[in-house]
């Protein structure tokens, strides 16, 4: 495999790992919150309704974290474009090269 193919492969592998990490996070979120709902319903006092804010705190705040994780995985390409990282790296390398040329 040539260098260009290896770079593309490594980038694709990194992206797949990020997506897999998000899906794992989402699955754990669903199962843990189902268990919390089950335990809360099981421990309800007679006549008490489940739909109280305290019963949704974990799902709400963890959901914010899950949303942030999802945005970090899926949104950067929509906002910054497909090759944003590469363009930024080249820009910084060019600036560094120009700065070195000024002092030589």
Tab-separated table of C-alpha atoms in Angstrom:
chain	number	residue	atom	x	y	z
A	1	UNK	CA	0.000	0.000	0.000
A	2	UNK	CA	1.447	3.388	-0.900
A	3	UNK	CA	1.679	6.299	1.508
A	4	UNK	CA	-1.405	8.106	0.183
A	5	UNK	CA	-3.532	4.970	0.510
A	6	UNK	CA	-2.196	4.379	4.019
A	7	UNK	CA	-3.105	7.947	5.045
A	8	UNK	CA	-6.620	7.533	3.651
A	9	UNK	CA	-6.971	4.189	5.406
A	10	UNK	CA	-5.850	5.638	8.752
A	11	UNK	CA	-8.291	8.550	8.410
A	12	UNK	CA	-11.144	6.185	7.565
A	13	UNK	CA	-10.208	3.925	10.488
A	14	UNK	CA	-10.191	6.902	12.865
A	15	UNK	CA	-13.616	8.002	11.612
A	16	UNK	CA	-15.067	4.490	11.984
A	17	UNK	CA	-13.770	4.292	15.564
A	18	UNK	CA	-15.426	7.622	16.406
A	19	UNK	CA	-18.745	6.458	14.960
A	20	UNK	CA	-18.496	3.116	16.739
A	21	UNK	CA	-17.763	4.928	20.004
A	22	UNK	CA	-20.868	7.059	19.585
A	23	UNK	CA	-23.100	4.051	18.877
A	24	UNK	CA	-21.679	2.229	21.897
A	25	UNK	CA	-22.380	5.311	24.020
A	26	UNK	CA	-25.953	5.486	22.688
A	27	UNK	CA	-26.630	1.787	23.387
A	28	UNK	CA	-25.299	2.067	26.948
A	29	UNK	CA	-27.425	5.210	27.440
A	30	UNK	CA	-30.597	3.407	26.360
A	31	UNK	CA	-30.010	0.288	28.460
A	32	UNK	CA	-28.970	2.127	31.625
A	33	UNK	CA	-31.928	4.484	31.392
A	34	UNK	CA	-34.318	1.577	30.830
A	35	UNK	CA	-32.943	-0.014	34.007
A	36	UNK	CA	-33.366	3.269	35.897
A	37	UNK	CA	-36.988	3.563	34.725
A	38	UNK	CA	-37.650	-0.040	35.734
A	39	UNK	CA	-36.177	0.479	39.219
A	40	UNK	CA	-38.022	3.765	39.703
A	41	UNK	CA	-41.356	2.232	38.675
A	42	UNK	CA	-40.727	-0.770	40.915
A	43	UNK	CA	-40.045	1.471	43.921
A	44	UNK	CA	-42.994	3.852	43.452
A	45	UNK	CA	-45.174	4.478	46.467
A	46	UNK	CA	-48.833	3.522	45.974
A	47	UNK	CA	-50.712	6.276	44.164
A	48	UNK	CA	-47.500	8.058	43.119
A	49	UNK	CA	-47.037	8.889	39.450
A	50	UNK	CA	-43.783	8.104	37.662
A	51	UNK	CA	-43.755	11.303	35.628
A	52	UNK	CA	-41.805	13.492	38.007
A	53	UNK	CA	-38.794	15.550	37.036
A	54	UNK	CA	-36.475	13.718	39.449
A	55	UNK	CA	-37.039	10.480	37.540
A	56	UNK	CA	-35.667	12.014	34.348
A	57	UNK	CA	-32.565	13.837	35.644
A	58	UNK	CA	-30.091	11.139	34.631
A	59	UNK	CA	-31.611	10.719	31.179
A	60	UNK	CA	-31.743	14.499	30.678
A	61	UNK	CA	-28.179	15.378	31.657
A	62	UNK	CA	-26.631	12.259	30.163
A	63	UNK	CA	-28.696	12.968	27.042
A	64	UNK	CA	-27.004	16.371	26.786
A	65	UNK	CA	-23.642	14.597	26.903
A	66	UNK	CA	-24.774	12.074	24.296
A	67	UNK	CA	-25.976	14.909	22.055
A	68	UNK	CA	-22.600	16.642	22.390
A	69	UNK	CA	-20.844	13.373	21.548
A	70	UNK	CA	-23.040	12.902	18.477
A	71	UNK	CA	-22.417	16.457	17.313
A	72	UNK	CA	-18.662	16.013	17.692
A	73	UNK	CA	-18.788	12.849	15.571
A	74	UNK	CA	-21.239	13.799	12.826
A	75	UNK	CA	-21.426	17.598	12.534
A	76	UNK	CA	-17.816	18.772	11.911
A	77	UNK	CA	-18.010	17.718	8.255
A	78	UNK	CA	-21.253	19.637	7.758
A	79	UNK	CA	-19.980	22.827	9.370
A	80	UNK	CA	-16.333	22.939	8.332
A	81	UNK	CA	-16.426	20.961	5.125
A	82	UNK	CA	-14.974	17.648	4.095
A	83	UNK	CA	-11.257	18.471	4.078
A	84	UNK	CA	-11.150	21.120	6.786
A	85	UNK	CA	-8.452	19.356	8.828
A	86	UNK	CA	-6.164	18.958	5.835
A	87	UNK	CA	-6.611	22.591	4.804
A	88	UNK	CA	-5.914	23.800	8.341
A	89	UNK	CA	-2.782	21.641	8.651
A	90	UNK	CA	-1.456	22.956	5.340
A	91	UNK	CA	-2.244	26.521	6.428
A	92	UNK	CA	-0.338	26.122	9.696
A	93	UNK	CA	2.590	24.434	7.940
A	94	UNK	CA	2.735	27.284	5.427
A	95	UNK	CA	2.685	29.894	8.206
A	96	UNK	CA	5.461	28.066	10.030
A	97	UNK	CA	7.504	27.856	6.846
A	98	UNK	CA	7.037	31.596	6.208
A	99	UNK	CA	8.020	32.427	9.799
A	100	UNK	CA	11.206	30.392	9.482
A	101	UNK	CA	12.074	32.121	6.212
A	102	UNK	CA	11.730	35.536	7.882
A	103	UNK	CA	14.378	34.740	10.495
A	104	UNK	CA	16.902	33.127	8.126
